[in-house]
């Protein structure tokens, strides 16, 4: 900020600056006067040209009050006179700076060097008609500085320094700015520490802060605040000042030893014997005053152990890990020492006098009920196929606890061909094994403590050993002989396959001597079929079949005989057949195949006979009135039928009836289908005639299937009090039923009453 009263309160340095400017002006003026003296006539050639302008740079002090304009300087020219005057042009001309006719320059405004430090102007000398008398000359008015601005810190300052840094280590450079002229004392700054000088120094000229001692300790004090003052006038107390705070953080290094937290360095851990390998037993916490990134402990166990090990946790404490399984019955306690040391430690450590870096660890093993332990993790045995083996091998397990409970063995797979003795664990075959079906049997054996203890499982692998129990099989594609083949021609090559697992050593022979073909062994498990002569023809009606005997060369050797048909073909020159006569296939059939075929034929015959007998029985049941139940097939249409006059909307159901000593009848009645006597005057429609005809047929033909015409019929069984509605159980003669009550039911039932009514001789209630 500008000082408004700089002129009134001028200090001693400002006074000296003013005197300096005045002395400079006087020296320049004297130099101009010296230039106006006549030149010496010592040389006829060299002479000095007389200058017209007699002035140079002018100086004006900033912040000088301008209650009235004040004199600055004077323009001078050797050509000035009464009829000439001066004119100035340029920066601030005729506003800030004015000139009169005599050349005197005056300042009319307060100037600020920090705003503008120099003004460039030009001067002219003109006559009364404003004609140029003297050429234009440039000059400069310089604004001299006064100390009217204080220093300023333009930003905040933060720094860090490692603890234990050497003396004089640079921390940070602090700088301030001053708007005053830096070439003068007004702009020259001096720095000093107002606070923090016990641990830090500052360069008074550059503002660089450095460490004062080497005893910075983050664990004692992790940060400092330093107050810096900047002062102009080279630090004189008259100079302006500014202050700022600098935050200095002390960064950590690894200068502390990690120590155990137990006061006496003794740890006791209780561990169950069934703890899994690789699990954490517990954590041994460390105390380290350093930050975690500088915490770098290394653990060792003494004496070295193959059961326990130390691992570093995420926060760099010590995790005690189980490296190997424990067994209470073998050893119930362990004692060892754990040592810790720091990696990359800056010596000497701050806590070098009393670190607790050795701890005694005691492991107490706790007994638990454990599962049975097998003697092996997996069992492998070999069994020869097609043999019953009583002693394949023994599965052995034990109770690891002190109780030593008895063990019982079992196989979970009920379909396994292998059995096990539940007490001894001895394996045996339940049935013969076939390597060609399953070459490897895998199953699990369970061992369980008696009576109801824990159980465990183990995998058992049975490898089936092959024996030579399969006959070789002929492997051949199409074999044919051409009409133009000559003697010695190889018409085909045969080979064989074997399901057994052994190196093949097949040999081929002709079972019966053959006058047309021969078999020659190639000694590579193949043989060639060779012609003995030519002259084969398609017109020849004979078929050619050879029997090949094959031996697999095993122990014992297995042999087979296969009939091989050979076709006769017409071929081209490249022995590619164009026409062939099919040969009769006379392949050998095994005894097993014949047995299967016979069984199938017998089964089919039995099924056919049973079906025929069942059909015959059903036919006899339909035509014979035996002692059987009544079967009635009824079709119900609509819910109540179409009424008694409906002759088209119903279907006739077939009833098959038989008597079983009267057990199916609700009561003893007259003979089947007794005649119904009807009055001759009854008027009957077509429906009545049809019913009467059907009844007559049923009454007189005992072999005919009885018919009944019903709309809704429900047979309730022989125990029903209502009895059966079927006409099979009713009679036309000898009936003791009276149907006259139907006349009281209305005109719809009168026709029914006429059909089933009795004549006048048997009752007097008939209307006829």
XYZ file of C-alpha atoms in Angstrom:
768
model
C 0.000 0.000 0.000
C 1.243 3.507 -0.825
C 2.188 5.682 2.020
C 0.109 8.864 1.726
C 2.371 10.933 3.985
C 5.746 9.866 2.601
C 6.823 13.419 1.861
C 5.889 14.755 5.259
C 7.412 11.849 7.142
C 10.600 11.467 5.145
C 13.119 9.248 6.907
C 16.885 9.562 6.820
C 17.335 7.096 3.946
C 14.742 8.953 1.931
C 16.584 12.218 2.537
C 19.798 10.657 1.334
C 18.069 9.447 -1.809
C 16.817 12.953 -2.534
C 20.276 14.416 -2.082
C 21.646 11.767 -4.413
C 19.151 12.698 -7.116
C 19.974 16.407 -6.679
C 23.715 15.755 -6.957
C 23.149 13.759 -10.115
C 21.149 16.572 -11.648
C 23.826 19.133 -10.834
C 26.533 16.959 -12.353
C 24.601 16.646 -15.576
C 23.998 20.379 -15.715
C 27.684 21.097 -15.247
C 28.486 18.677 -18.017
C 26.184 20.566 -20.334
C 27.836 23.850 -19.473
C 31.231 22.385 -20.221
C 29.947 21.371 -23.619
C 29.048 25.049 -24.343
C 32.679 26.290 -24.078
C 34.495 27.229 -27.322
C 36.441 24.418 -28.817
C 40.243 24.611 -28.720
C 41.861 25.647 -32.055
C 44.734 23.235 -31.718
C 43.812 21.283 -34.804
C 42.737 22.644 -38.139
C 40.820 19.402 -39.017
C 39.206 18.133 -35.798
C 36.746 20.352 -33.992
C 33.757 19.743 -31.694
C 30.250 20.599 -32.896
C 28.356 22.753 -30.469
C 25.218 21.122 -29.004
C 21.911 23.029 -29.045
C 20.065 21.093 -26.249
C 21.593 21.422 -22.826
C 19.696 18.805 -20.688
C 19.513 15.035 -20.003
C 17.390 12.676 -17.830
C 15.279 14.232 -15.124
C 14.312 12.654 -11.755
C 11.190 13.009 -9.712
C 10.491 11.401 -6.351
C 7.368 9.201 -6.047
C 4.575 9.980 -3.644
C 5.571 13.657 -3.333
C 2.492 15.708 -2.427
C 1.223 18.088 -5.091
C -0.732 20.667 -3.213
C 0.823 22.961 -5.800
C 2.824 22.071 -8.821
C 6.499 21.952 -8.135
C 9.544 22.600 -10.220
C 11.296 19.540 -11.699
C 13.906 20.841 -14.126
C 14.575 23.062 -17.146
C 14.849 22.639 -20.873
C 17.733 24.569 -22.407
C 18.733 25.259 -25.980
C 21.310 27.564 -27.479
C 18.726 28.699 -30.022
C 16.178 29.882 -27.530
C 15.260 33.553 -27.596
C 12.505 35.994 -27.006
C 10.535 34.826 -30.024
C 10.754 31.094 -29.246
C 9.033 28.762 -26.765
C 9.227 25.099 -25.712
C 6.738 22.321 -26.401
C 6.807 18.772 -24.856
C 5.058 15.634 -26.069
C 4.836 12.038 -24.843
C 3.781 10.184 -21.681
C 2.130 12.557 -19.216
C 2.958 15.616 -21.325
C 0.830 18.683 -20.494
C -1.060 16.661 -17.823
C 1.402 15.312 -15.292
C 4.269 17.375 -16.665
C 3.985 20.948 -17.923
C 6.560 23.295 -19.407
C 6.490 27.089 -19.635
C 7.941 29.336 -22.388
C 11.259 29.522 -20.589
C 11.606 25.724 -20.500
C 10.858 25.152 -16.836
C 9.192 21.723 -16.220
C 6.671 21.362 -13.399
C 5.013 18.248 -11.849
C 1.282 18.555 -11.229
C 0.316 15.050 -9.833
C 1.502 12.590 -7.195
C 3.507 9.792 -8.876
C 3.810 6.116 -7.917
C 6.895 4.250 -9.066
C 5.190 0.887 -8.574
C 2.595 1.988 -11.127
C 5.021 3.608 -13.579
C 8.709 4.097 -12.991
C 9.674 6.204 -16.043
C 8.078 8.529 -18.590
C 9.343 8.970 -22.134
C 8.876 12.469 -23.583
C 10.195 14.629 -26.419
C 10.957 18.362 -26.496
C 10.629 20.924 -29.367
C 11.695 24.529 -29.729
C 9.329 26.519 -31.963
C 8.953 30.164 -32.911
C 5.827 32.289 -32.688
C 4.478 30.742 -35.855
C 5.050 27.252 -34.363
C 7.810 26.557 -36.784
C 10.455 24.167 -35.543
C 13.588 26.056 -34.501
C 15.414 23.168 -32.868
C 15.095 19.548 -33.872
C 13.019 17.241 -31.650
C 14.978 15.643 -28.822
C 13.824 12.765 -26.563
C 14.333 12.711 -22.836
C 13.244 10.528 -19.848
C 11.809 11.477 -16.500
C 12.656 8.792 -13.908
C 10.492 8.269 -10.796
C 12.734 7.571 -7.838
C 11.586 4.990 -5.245
C 10.729 5.492 -1.634
C 9.926 2.671 0.864
C 6.160 2.836 0.584
C 5.369 -0.939 0.290
C 5.666 -3.675 2.902
C 6.815 -7.253 2.086
C 4.102 -9.802 1.248
C 4.033 -13.643 1.509
C 1.948 -14.776 -1.444
C 1.378 -18.433 -0.412
C 1.367 -20.803 2.527
C 4.330 -23.034 3.272
C 4.387 -26.678 4.383
C 7.397 -28.940 4.586
C 8.599 -32.271 5.927
C 11.941 -33.500 7.164
C 13.064 -36.992 8.134
C 13.833 -37.533 11.750
C 17.518 -37.772 12.601
C 18.440 -35.597 9.583
C 21.916 -34.109 9.623
C 22.529 -30.593 10.825
C 22.065 -28.009 8.068
C 19.675 -30.181 6.019
C 17.434 -27.962 3.907
C 13.794 -28.041 4.946
C 12.143 -25.409 2.734
C 12.782 -22.028 1.087
C 10.467 -19.241 2.210
C 10.151 -16.190 -0.062
C 8.276 -12.922 0.167
C 7.808 -10.136 -2.396
C 8.141 -6.330 -2.094
C 6.733 -3.939 -4.691
C 9.500 -1.393 -4.052
C 12.575 -1.087 -6.238
C 14.614 -4.291 -5.719
C 17.813 -2.427 -6.667
C 17.460 -0.235 -3.630
C 17.253 -0.973 0.041
C 13.515 -0.390 -0.176
C 13.091 -3.743 -1.952
C 15.819 -5.751 -0.271
C 14.347 -8.215 2.264
C 15.790 -9.715 5.381
C 14.385 -12.995 6.895
C 14.481 -14.170 10.475
C 12.663 -16.684 12.702
C 10.326 -15.359 15.327
C 9.437 -18.882 16.560
C 11.126 -22.272 16.070
C 14.655 -21.076 16.338
C 15.456 -23.823 18.862
C 15.403 -26.492 16.134
C 15.761 -24.604 12.848
C 17.823 -21.835 11.219
C 16.926 -19.496 8.349
C 19.157 -17.724 5.883
C 18.440 -13.979 6.225
C 18.926 -13.328 2.507
C 17.507 -16.409 0.760
C 14.893 -17.482 3.337
C 16.097 -21.124 3.287
C 15.179 -22.958 6.502
C 17.610 -25.684 7.652
C 17.888 -28.016 10.630
C 19.787 -26.685 13.577
C 20.567 -30.011 15.279
C 20.443 -33.741 14.511
C 18.100 -34.683 17.341
C 14.733 -34.439 15.596
C 12.690 -37.402 16.847
C 9.249 -38.077 15.395
C 8.280 -40.244 18.349
C 8.983 -37.260 20.639
C 7.502 -34.509 18.470
C 6.062 -35.214 15.056
C 5.532 -31.639 13.798
C 6.695 -28.070 14.295
C 5.306 -24.621 13.445
C 7.921 -21.999 12.535
C 7.081 -18.274 12.290
C 9.132 -16.391 9.677
C 9.405 -12.580 9.397
C 10.453 -10.760 6.223
C 11.561 -7.089 6.569
C 12.672 -4.593 3.894
C 15.398 -1.911 4.192
C 17.747 -4.847 4.770
C 16.210 -5.517 8.163
C 16.396 -2.050 9.614
C 13.716 -1.501 12.156
C 12.303 1.311 10.016
C 11.552 -1.244 7.281
C 8.168 -2.775 6.637
C 7.546 -6.377 7.818
C 5.424 -9.414 7.035
C 5.136 -12.772 8.827
C 4.034 -16.279 7.871
C 3.755 -19.664 9.574
C 5.534 -22.719 8.170
C 4.271 -26.205 9.144
C 7.103 -28.736 9.275
C 6.203 -32.437 9.675
C 8.846 -34.869 10.888
C 8.640 -38.047 8.818
C 9.352 -41.440 10.334
C 12.278 -43.800 9.837
C 12.823 -47.267 11.282
C 14.715 -46.261 14.418
C 12.807 -48.315 17.036
C 13.042 -52.021 17.741
C 9.765 -53.956 17.757
C 9.261 -55.607 21.147
C 6.870 -58.171 22.620
C 4.105 -56.758 24.786
C 4.089 -59.414 27.519
C 5.850 -58.016 30.538
C 7.868 -61.178 31.213
C 7.925 -62.410 27.645
C 6.033 -65.627 28.384
C 3.131 -66.926 26.279
C 0.948 -69.985 26.911
C -1.401 -71.277 24.202
C -3.880 -74.169 24.452
C -4.431 -75.993 21.166
C -6.799 -78.861 20.335
C -5.040 -81.807 18.793
C -7.439 -81.871 15.821
C -6.484 -78.387 14.635
C -5.879 -78.389 10.884
C -2.488 -77.720 9.407
C -1.883 -74.176 8.288
C -4.289 -72.669 10.838
C -3.345 -69.780 13.114
C -2.844 -70.687 16.766
C -2.641 -67.098 18.053
C -1.039 -63.706 17.430
C 1.978 -62.412 19.315
C 1.460 -58.648 19.313
C 4.498 -56.384 18.898
C 4.958 -52.831 20.110
C 6.809 -50.555 17.694
C 6.849 -46.771 18.040
C 7.608 -46.402 14.365
C 4.853 -46.064 11.808
C 3.643 -49.333 10.279
C 5.376 -48.771 6.933
C 8.683 -48.678 8.814
C 7.810 -51.606 11.076
C 9.866 -54.488 9.650
C 10.155 -57.370 12.153
C 11.709 -60.760 11.384
C 10.727 -63.791 13.530
C 12.699 -66.939 14.278
C 11.911 -69.980 16.432
C 14.618 -71.518 18.576
C 15.206 -74.354 18.525
C 13.910 -74.718 14.963
C 10.611 -76.571 14.735
C 8.903 -78.557 11.991
C 5.561 -78.317 13.822
C 5.260 -74.552 14.388
C 6.225 -71.496 12.367
C 5.888 -67.710 12.595
C 4.243 -65.570 9.930
C 3.860 -61.809 9.755
C 0.279 -60.509 9.967
C -1.125 -57.651 7.922
C -0.287 -55.207 10.710
C 3.154 -56.826 11.040
C 2.590 -58.701 14.278
C 3.601 -62.349 14.679
C 1.093 -65.104 13.833
C 1.984 -68.455 15.375
C 0.957 -71.073 12.775
C 0.514 -74.859 12.996
C 2.802 -76.430 10.446
C 2.220 -80.099 11.284
C -0.601 -82.016 12.960
C -0.637 -82.495 16.732
C -1.234 -85.719 18.622
C -2.089 -85.538 22.294
C -1.292 -89.204 22.810
C 2.192 -88.707 21.373
C 3.115 -85.396 22.986
C 0.927 -83.145 25.096
C 3.087 -79.977 25.392
C 5.807 -78.034 23.562
C 8.122 -75.239 24.744
C 10.291 -73.026 22.524
C 11.480 -69.430 22.115
C 10.509 -66.823 19.527
C 13.035 -64.120 18.647
C 12.295 -60.887 16.815
C 14.668 -58.458 15.152
C 14.212 -55.375 12.981
C 15.184 -55.293 9.356
C 16.686 -52.022 7.963
C 17.027 -50.567 11.428
C 18.683 -47.138 11.796
C 21.252 -47.607 14.513
C 21.416 -46.847 17.276
C 17.744 -47.549 18.026
C 15.876 -45.199 20.296
C 14.917 -48.102 22.590
C 18.202 -49.987 22.363
C 18.558 -50.159 26.149
C 15.481 -52.238 27.053
C 13.904 -54.044 24.084
C 11.982 -57.279 24.779
C 12.943 -59.279 21.692
C 12.792 -62.828 23.100
C 9.634 -64.616 24.239
C 9.062 -68.086 25.681
C 6.109 -69.952 24.149
C 4.387 -72.973 25.723
C 1.898 -75.030 23.688
C -0.504 -77.210 25.683
C -2.159 -79.841 23.484
C -5.788 -80.611 24.394
C -7.183 -84.109 23.877
C -10.229 -84.557 21.600
C -12.122 -87.584 20.342
C -10.531 -88.248 16.970
C -11.699 -90.167 13.953
C -10.182 -93.553 13.163
C -6.919 -93.304 11.297
C -6.141 -95.587 8.351
C -2.662 -96.958 7.885
C -2.627 -95.578 4.330
C -4.232 -92.616 2.615
C -5.291 -94.882 -0.283
C -5.192 -98.640 -0.809
C -4.320 -100.342 -4.111
C -4.783 -104.065 -4.760
C -4.645 -106.403 -7.768
C -7.176 -109.163 -8.449
C -7.020 -111.714 -11.265
C -10.204 -111.785 -13.290
C -12.597 -114.722 -13.395
C -11.427 -115.947 -9.997
C -12.940 -115.906 -6.520
C -10.355 -114.462 -4.137
C -10.781 -114.741 -0.368
C -7.847 -112.576 0.654
C -7.333 -109.568 -1.625
C -5.698 -107.497 1.111
C -6.380 -105.941 4.500
C -7.672 -102.454 5.316
C -6.326 -101.340 8.667
C -7.484 -98.436 10.862
C -7.013 -97.589 14.541
C -8.458 -95.337 17.194
C -5.790 -92.685 17.867
C -7.260 -91.843 21.279
C -6.236 -93.440 24.551
C -9.536 -95.345 24.672
C -8.428 -97.481 21.678
C -11.991 -98.374 20.703
C -12.671 -101.312 18.422
C -13.058 -100.565 14.719
C -15.717 -101.974 12.413
C -15.330 -101.926 8.638
C -17.941 -101.691 5.907
C -18.309 -100.860 2.211
C -20.952 -98.241 1.428
C -21.605 -99.442 -2.136
C -24.018 -102.364 -1.830
C -23.453 -103.398 -5.477
C -19.705 -103.600 -5.087
C -18.198 -106.910 -6.240
C -15.790 -106.628 -3.299
C -16.698 -107.468 0.289
C -14.907 -106.779 3.564
C -14.664 -108.582 6.864
C -16.173 -106.109 9.384
C -13.722 -107.127 12.129
C -10.418 -107.841 10.385
C -10.834 -105.524 7.389
C -9.879 -108.310 4.974
C -11.167 -107.798 1.416
C -12.602 -110.587 -0.727
C -14.509 -110.958 -3.978
C -18.276 -111.319 -3.860
C -18.416 -112.376 -7.507
C -15.939 -112.941 -10.266
C -14.483 -109.882 -11.931
C -14.307 -109.395 -15.679
C -11.580 -107.073 -16.848
C -13.238 -106.663 -20.224
C -16.319 -105.210 -18.489
C -14.664 -103.148 -15.736
C -10.896 -102.919 -15.543
C -10.709 -100.875 -12.359
C -13.000 -100.878 -9.319
C -12.926 -97.906 -6.927
C -14.928 -97.711 -3.725
C -14.771 -96.379 -0.180
C -14.311 -98.319 3.025
C -15.793 -96.903 6.210
C -14.089 -97.395 9.555
C -16.303 -96.694 12.571
C -15.534 -96.759 16.291
C -17.662 -99.132 18.327
C -20.336 -98.861 19.438
C -21.426 -95.463 18.081
C -18.245 -93.521 17.689
C -16.717 -91.423 14.981
C -16.156 -92.715 11.468
C -13.775 -92.040 8.610
C -13.410 -93.175 5.007
C -10.590 -94.272 2.745
C -10.475 -94.879 -1.014
C -9.681 -98.375 -2.285
C -8.614 -99.111 -5.842
C -8.862 -102.662 -7.231
C -7.003 -103.269 -10.481
C -8.320 -106.305 -12.379
C -5.476 -108.389 -13.826
C -6.212 -109.835 -17.249
C -6.101 -113.503 -18.168
C -6.410 -114.965 -21.627
C -10.114 -115.812 -21.500
C -11.403 -114.373 -24.778
C -11.188 -116.039 -28.152
C -9.703 -114.074 -31.024
C -12.128 -112.719 -33.582
C -11.539 -112.481 -37.304
C -11.350 -108.915 -38.594
C -11.802 -108.726 -42.337
C -13.573 -106.675 -44.930
C -14.919 -108.002 -48.234
C -12.989 -110.906 -49.880
C -13.620 -111.684 -53.542
C -11.958 -113.527 -56.395
C -11.973 -112.189 -59.956
C -12.631 -114.287 -63.017
C -9.310 -113.208 -64.476
C -7.242 -113.861 -61.311
C -4.336 -116.199 -61.831
C -2.732 -118.693 -59.489
C -0.719 -117.011 -56.706
C -2.901 -113.915 -56.626
C -3.425 -112.470 -53.123
C -7.170 -111.875 -52.980
C -7.225 -110.461 -49.448
C -5.482 -109.985 -46.123
C -7.053 -111.052 -42.857
C -6.326 -109.950 -39.296
C -7.824 -110.546 -35.846
C -8.797 -108.745 -32.657
C -8.752 -109.867 -29.039
C -10.487 -108.304 -26.019
C -7.741 -109.499 -23.697
C -4.950 -107.183 -22.597
C -1.783 -108.732 -24.001
C 0.479 -108.312 -26.958
C -1.148 -110.091 -29.916
C 0.600 -113.031 -31.536
C -2.077 -114.248 -33.906
C -1.569 -117.187 -36.222
C -3.964 -118.189 -39.017
C -4.528 -121.641 -40.557
C -7.020 -123.427 -42.809
C -9.096 -125.797 -40.702
C -9.758 -128.041 -43.704
C -7.530 -128.398 -46.727
C -8.872 -126.400 -49.680
C -8.060 -126.988 -53.323
C -8.767 -123.394 -54.345
C -7.273 -121.209 -51.632
C -4.354 -121.188 -49.215
C -3.498 -119.064 -46.163
C 0.028 -117.710 -45.823
C 1.042 -116.131 -42.468
C 2.812 -112.758 -42.780
C 4.332 -112.987 -39.272
C 2.870 -109.565 -38.392
C -0.495 -110.734 -36.991
C -1.921 -110.850 -40.529
C -2.218 -113.501 -43.217
C -2.796 -113.435 -46.981
C -5.396 -115.523 -48.788
C -3.752 -116.761 -51.984
C -5.304 -118.486 -55.047
C -4.011 -121.935 -55.932
C -5.379 -121.710 -59.487
C -7.457 -119.468 -61.727
C -10.466 -120.049 -63.903
C -13.340 -118.887 -61.678
C -16.591 -117.894 -63.411
C -19.833 -116.130 -62.515
C -21.768 -118.900 -64.284
C -20.423 -121.431 -61.850
C -23.167 -122.158 -59.299
C -20.788 -123.224 -56.572
C -20.204 -121.117 -53.461
C -16.775 -120.797 -51.894
C -16.351 -120.788 -48.128
C -13.134 -121.386 -46.193
C -12.804 -122.007 -42.464
C -10.071 -119.945 -40.809
C -8.539 -121.131 -37.557
C -7.081 -118.375 -35.336
C -4.799 -118.757 -32.302
C -3.995 -115.723 -30.091
C -0.712 -117.055 -28.751
C -1.700 -116.448 -25.132
C -1.201 -118.584 -22.018
C -3.138 -120.706 -22.324
C -3.789 -120.025 -26.011
C -7.354 -119.402 -27.139
C -8.527 -120.589 -30.543
C -11.503 -119.822 -32.730
C -12.844 -120.991 -36.102
C -14.603 -118.609 -38.465
C -16.221 -119.366 -41.827
C -15.178 -116.851 -44.446
C -17.326 -116.589 -47.623
C -15.564 -115.599 -50.852
C -17.480 -114.021 -53.719
C -16.788 -114.503 -57.385
C -16.709 -111.227 -59.337
C -16.083 -109.897 -62.789
C -13.268 -107.311 -62.548
C -11.420 -104.862 -64.750
C -7.675 -104.733 -65.337
C -7.153 -102.875 -62.049
C -8.968 -105.649 -60.150
C -11.980 -103.450 -59.425
C -15.074 -105.617 -59.490
C -18.004 -104.574 -61.673
C -20.330 -107.525 -61.051
C -20.386 -110.117 -58.308
C -22.271 -113.233 -57.312
C -23.219 -113.157 -53.658
C -21.800 -115.970 -51.597
C -23.835 -117.868 -49.028
C -22.960 -116.695 -45.574
C -22.064 -119.638 -43.391
C -20.790 -117.895 -40.351
C -20.217 -119.922 -37.239
C -22.703 -119.595 -34.397
C -21.599 -120.049 -30.824
C -23.354 -122.342 -28.346
C -24.338 -119.337 -26.208
C -26.091 -117.761 -29.174
C -27.998 -120.993 -29.920
C -29.171 -121.204 -26.312
C -30.404 -117.619 -26.402
C -32.300 -118.249 -29.651
C -33.979 -121.399 -28.267
C -35.026 -119.598 -25.085
C -36.568 -116.787 -27.119
C -38.517 -119.278 -29.303
C -39.872 -121.165 -26.274
C -40.911 -117.928 -24.594
C -42.836 -116.819 -27.684
C -44.628 -120.208 -27.902
C -45.712 -120.062 -24.264
C -47.069 -116.539 -24.669
C -49.051 -117.531 -27.793
C -50.571 -120.564 -26.034
C -51.594 -118.483 -23.024
C -53.262 -115.883 -25.231
C -55.208 -118.606 -27.153
C -56.386 -120.248 -23.953
C -57.563 -116.935 -22.560
C -59.570 -116.156 -25.668
C -61.176 -119.631 -25.614
C -62.124 -119.185 -21.986
C -63.703 -115.806 -22.679
C -65.753 -117.253 -25.551
C -67.050 -120.092 -23.397
C -68.032 -117.622 -20.705
C -70.157 -115.670 -23.172
C -72.181 -118.635 -24.457
C -72.346 -120.774 -21.328
C -74.691 -120.080 -18.480
C -72.253 -121.206 -15.854
C -71.919 -120.242 -12.281
C -70.605 -116.737 -12.687
C -71.481 -113.184 -11.856
C -73.909 -111.050 -13.835
C -72.174 -108.668 -16.261
C -74.204 -105.823 -17.632
C -73.050 -103.256 -20.165
C -75.194 -100.125 -19.902
C -75.162 -96.892 -21.840
C -76.841 -93.910 -20.250
C -77.870 -91.095 -22.527
C -79.102 -87.813 -21.179
C -79.915 -87.556 -17.490
C -83.474 -88.876 -17.489
C -83.893 -90.301 -20.970
C -86.296 -89.268 -23.671
C -89.382 -90.805 -22.192
C -91.156 -94.041 -22.913
C -91.988 -93.062 -26.473
C -88.371 -92.319 -27.407
C -87.363 -95.195 -29.700
C -84.345 -93.599 -31.411
C -82.336 -91.841 -28.683
C -81.076 -94.843 -26.768
C -78.669 -97.727 -27.240
C -79.252 -101.328 -26.302
C -76.905 -102.788 -23.725
C -75.887 -106.400 -23.629
C -76.279 -108.278 -20.416
C -74.637 -111.556 -19.630
C -76.280 -113.334 -16.763
C -75.805 -116.552 -14.875
C -77.049 -118.035 -11.699
C -74.773 -119.174 -8.954
C -77.058 -121.438 -6.948
C -79.250 -118.451 -6.371
C -76.510 -116.583 -4.490
C -76.623 -113.652 -6.893
C -80.373 -113.329 -6.622
C -82.028 -111.157 -4.052
C -84.881 -113.640 -3.755
C -86.145 -116.944 -5.084
C -88.391 -116.280 -8.076
C -90.023 -117.972 -10.970
C -88.192 -119.319 -13.979
C -86.281 -117.011 -16.310
C -88.382 -114.931 -18.645
C -91.847 -116.153 -17.640
C -94.592 -115.230 -20.000
C -96.459 -112.002 -19.312
C -100.111 -112.177 -20.039
C -101.598 -109.019 -21.386
C -105.277 -108.172 -22.028
C -106.128 -108.511 -25.709
C -107.724 -105.127 -25.786
C -104.496 -103.274 -25.076
C -103.496 -100.843 -27.741
C -99.810 -101.063 -28.278
C -97.510 -98.996 -30.362
C -94.344 -99.975 -32.196
C -92.329 -99.768 -29.014
C -94.558 -102.230 -27.233
C -94.444 -104.683 -30.149
C -90.633 -104.543 -30.238
C -90.351 -105.165 -26.514
C -92.734 -108.076 -26.684
C -90.841 -109.676 -29.544
C -87.544 -109.334 -27.716
C -89.036 -110.841 -24.589
C -90.411 -113.813 -26.483
C -87.034 -114.428 -28.101
C -85.322 -114.287 -24.776
C -87.889 -116.556 -23.121
C -87.685 -119.343 -25.680
C -83.994 -119.301 -26.642
C -81.722 -119.993 -23.692
C -78.548 -119.785 -25.799
C -79.310 -116.309 -27.087
C -77.749 -113.290 -25.367
C -80.416 -111.550 -23.273
C -81.149 -107.903 -24.086
C -82.499 -105.223 -21.873
C -83.493 -101.727 -22.921
C -82.799 -99.243 -20.163
C -82.229 -95.503 -20.010
C -80.838 -95.177 -16.497
C -79.884 -98.357 -14.719
C -77.885 -98.858 -11.577
C -77.009 -102.288 -10.233
C -76.538 -102.021 -6.488
C -75.326 -105.552 -5.835
C -76.913 -108.607 -4.281
C -77.087 -107.067 -0.816
C -79.332 -104.185 -1.917
C -82.811 -104.135 -0.461
C -84.158 -102.733 -3.714
C -82.965 -105.717 -5.717
C -82.148 -105.693 -9.399
C -84.090 -103.886 -12.106
C -82.960 -106.325 -14.767
C -85.610 -108.308 -16.590
C -83.404 -111.360 -16.203
C -84.513 -111.657 -12.634
C -88.228 -111.273 -13.433
C -90.727 -113.709 -14.890
C -93.857 -113.468 -17.039
C -95.550 -116.374 -15.272
C -95.908 -117.155 -11.678
C -95.050 -113.598 -10.646
C -96.467 -112.488 -7.381
C -95.904 -108.835 -8.113
C -98.844 -106.489 -8.663
C -98.227 -103.656 -11.097
C -101.761 -102.166 -10.920
C -100.440 -99.325 -8.784
C -98.794 -97.934 -11.895
C -102.254 -96.813 -13.122
C -102.316 -94.338 -10.246
C -99.115 -92.665 -11.449
C -100.716 -91.042 -14.439
C -101.102 -91.637 -18.146
C -97.310 -92.055 -18.728
C -97.262 -95.276 -16.674
C -100.543 -96.845 -17.953
C -98.830 -98.471 -20.907
C -96.229 -99.966 -18.535
C -99.065 -101.233 -16.354
C -100.643 -102.907 -19.389
C -97.385 -104.659 -20.277
C -96.692 -106.042 -16.799
C -100.257 -106.319 -15.507
C -102.026 -109.611 -14.762
C -105.276 -110.880 -16.285
C -108.556 -110.934 -14.496
C -108.291 -114.545 -13.378
C -105.219 -113.763 -11.271
C -106.327 -110.456 -9.912
C -109.344 -108.224 -9.930
C -107.590 -104.913 -9.975
C -106.969 -104.729 -13.718
C -108.896 -102.098 -15.619
C -109.164 -104.490 -18.526
